[in-house]
Amino acid sequence: MLRTFSSETKCPTSLKFQKGIFVLTAPNFFCDTQKLAELLLSGPVNSFLRRNKSKSKRAIKIIHLVRNPYSLAVSNYKYHVQWPTPESWVHRYNPCQEEVLSGHHYPDLLLPIISPTMNIDDFRDLNVRCNFIFQNPQRPQLQSQFLYKHLRELDSSLGIQLSTLHMLTQAVTGGDITRMASNIIKLNDLKHFVSRSNALHHVSNKNPNEEIIQVMSLATDDFIADPKGMARRFINFCSGNTVANKMKRDIALKYEQSYLDLQSGSHVTHTSGNTNILKEELKSDALFRRVLGSIESVVEQALRESHG
């Protein structure tokens, strides 16, 4: 599981690639950028180039699925507030009790990467808000209860806040919104490291398609809106001109149909009902507007760069 990492290097402990496609779910990339590049390439950049000099396919291509943080927050809330809940852990966790990850406090891992997008005061303010909602003396019947009971009984304006706080501050069971921002920034640093090292295939670094580590950010919301078109972008990035256009079209159509067939059972919730109202609840709050708005800018910048 890639949420575990070396306490010394802060690199994932199980990141070993061979040929093929690998899916990593919400990994933690907290280590030094050069160390991450060497981990991905199984050694120094120059050594990788020497080992692969005679091969035509040498690139590691990373597709990072990202989501607008407001959409992600609302999706997370609507998913976990369901009856019955799809995940049992919500019956056991206090969203405000700090989770330590491999001996590290979550802000200490994130801030060297995501600052100035967020700062230590943001985490302090988020923690104060979390405890105010979760342990409010005006709701004594909930003070001894865990996350799910709160989500079910709180007004949605408070429920969306509590679930979003969990997605911003918790290192193990939550934290996916801040983890997403951190990984966007780290993968961008990785791209720039490769460019600065001139670790390219026989061509000028003006051609990003020749770099040995390539990164594309794709929006989950776009996959929801246009599964066929986004599948085609995915395939084009992965395969380049090595796969015939007809095969790409067929694969994209097959993906679209399978997505539509499975849509009702997906972990990703879709725009419906009070989604826009819940987003406005977050946007109208100064604390969430400050934090989520900053992360939204990071996501939008990554998507603009990927669109070229």
mmCIF file with all atom_site columns, N, CA and C in Angstrom, residues 48 52 83 120 137 180 232 235 250 253 262 265:
data_model
loop_
_atom_site.group_PDB
_atom_site.id
_atom_site.type_symbol
_atom_site.label_atom_id
_atom_site.label_alt_id
_atom_site.label_comp_id
_atom_site.label_asym_id
_atom_site.label_entity_id
_atom_site.label_seq_id
_atom_site.pdbx_PDB_ins_code
_atom_site.Cartn_x
_atom_site.Cartn_y
_atom_site.Cartn_z
_atom_site.occupancy
_atom_site.B_iso_or_equiv
_atom_site.pdbx_formal_charge
_atom_site.auth_seq_id
_atom_site.auth_comp_id
_atom_site.auth_asym_id
_atom_site.auth_atom_id
_atom_site.pdbx_PDB_model_num
ATOM 1  N N  . PHE A 1 48  ? 19.767  5.139  -16.058 1.00 0.00 ? 48  PHE A N  1
ATOM 2  C CA . PHE A 1 48  ? 18.581  4.668  -16.781 1.00 0.00 ? 48  PHE A CA 1
ATOM 3  C C  . PHE A 1 48  ? 18.760  4.876  -18.274 1.00 0.00 ? 48  PHE A C  1
ATOM 4  N N  . ASN A 1 52  ? 18.966  1.937  -21.293 1.00 0.00 ? 52  ASN A N  1
ATOM 5  C CA . ASN A 1 52  ? 17.873  1.874  -22.262 1.00 0.00 ? 52  ASN A CA 1
ATOM 6  C C  . ASN A 1 52  ? 18.217  2.565  -23.577 1.00 0.00 ? 52  ASN A C  1
ATOM 7  N N  . TRP A 1 83  ? -27.288 5.645  3.518   1.00 0.00 ? 83  TRP A N  1
ATOM 8  C CA . TRP A 1 83  ? -27.778 4.575  4.386   1.00 0.00 ? 83  TRP A CA 1
ATOM 9  C C  . TRP A 1 83  ? -28.148 3.369  3.520   1.00 0.00 ? 83  TRP A C  1
ATOM 10 N N  . ILE A 1 120 ? 0.742   26.409 8.108   1.00 0.00 ? 120 ILE A N  1
ATOM 11 C CA . ILE A 1 120 ? 0.431   25.760 9.381   1.00 0.00 ? 120 ILE A CA 1
ATOM 12 C C  . ILE A 1 120 ? -0.806  26.365 10.038  1.00 0.00 ? 120 ILE A C  1
ATOM 13 N N  . PRO A 1 137 ? -20.792 21.189 22.735  1.00 0.00 ? 137 PRO A N  1
ATOM 14 C CA . PRO A 1 137 ? -21.590 20.854 23.927  1.00 0.00 ? 137 PRO A CA 1
ATOM 15 C C  . PRO A 1 137 ? -23.087 21.036 23.732  1.00 0.00 ? 137 PRO A C  1
ATOM 16 N N  . MET A 1 180 ? -4.002  15.098 -2.837  1.00 0.00 ? 180 MET A N  1
ATOM 17 C CA . MET A 1 180 ? -4.084  15.365 -4.269  1.00 0.00 ? 180 MET A CA 1
ATOM 18 C C  . MET A 1 180 ? -3.262  16.591 -4.640  1.00 0.00 ? 180 MET A C  1
ATOM 19 N N  . ARG A 1 232 ? -10.221 8.323  -24.824 1.00 0.00 ? 232 ARG A N  1
ATOM 20 C CA . ARG A 1 232 ? -9.379  8.509  -26.018 1.00 0.00 ? 232 ARG A CA 1
ATOM 21 C C  . ARG A 1 232 ? -8.121  9.319  -25.670 1.00 0.00 ? 232 ARG A C  1
ATOM 22 N N  . ILE A 1 235 ? -5.767  6.991  -23.828 1.00 0.00 ? 235 ILE A N  1
ATOM 23 C CA . ILE A 1 235 ? -5.113  6.036  -24.720 1.00 0.00 ? 235 ILE A CA 1
ATOM 24 C C  . ILE A 1 235 ? -4.055  6.731  -25.575 1.00 0.00 ? 235 ILE A C  1
ATOM 25 N N  . ASP A 1 250 ? -12.306 1.882  -30.747 1.00 0.00 ? 250 ASP A N  1
ATOM 26 C CA . ASP A 1 250 ? -13.017 0.725  -30.209 1.00 0.00 ? 250 ASP A CA 1
ATOM 27 C C  . ASP A 1 250 ? -12.841 0.622  -28.691 1.00 0.00 ? 250 ASP A C  1
ATOM 28 N N  . LEU A 1 253 ? -14.912 3.366  -27.010 1.00 0.00 ? 253 LEU A N  1
ATOM 29 C CA . LEU A 1 253 ? -16.344 3.041  -27.018 1.00 0.00 ? 253 LEU A CA 1
ATOM 30 C C  . LEU A 1 253 ? -16.665 1.957  -25.993 1.00 0.00 ? 253 LEU A C  1
ATOM 31 N N  . LEU A 1 262 ? -21.872 0.565  -15.270 1.00 0.00 ? 262 LEU A N  1
ATOM 32 C CA . LEU A 1 262 ? -21.493 0.500  -13.860 1.00 0.00 ? 262 LEU A CA 1
ATOM 33 C C  . LEU A 1 262 ? -21.749 1.799  -13.103 1.00 0.00 ? 262 LEU A C  1
ATOM 34 N N  . GLY A 1 265 ? -23.284 2.011  -9.597  1.00 0.00 ? 265 GLY A N  1
ATOM 35 C CA . GLY A 1 265 ? -22.571 1.422  -8.476  1.00 0.00 ? 265 GLY A CA 1
ATOM 36 C C  . GLY A 1 265 ? -21.206 2.020  -8.246  1.00 0.00 ? 265 GLY A C  1
#
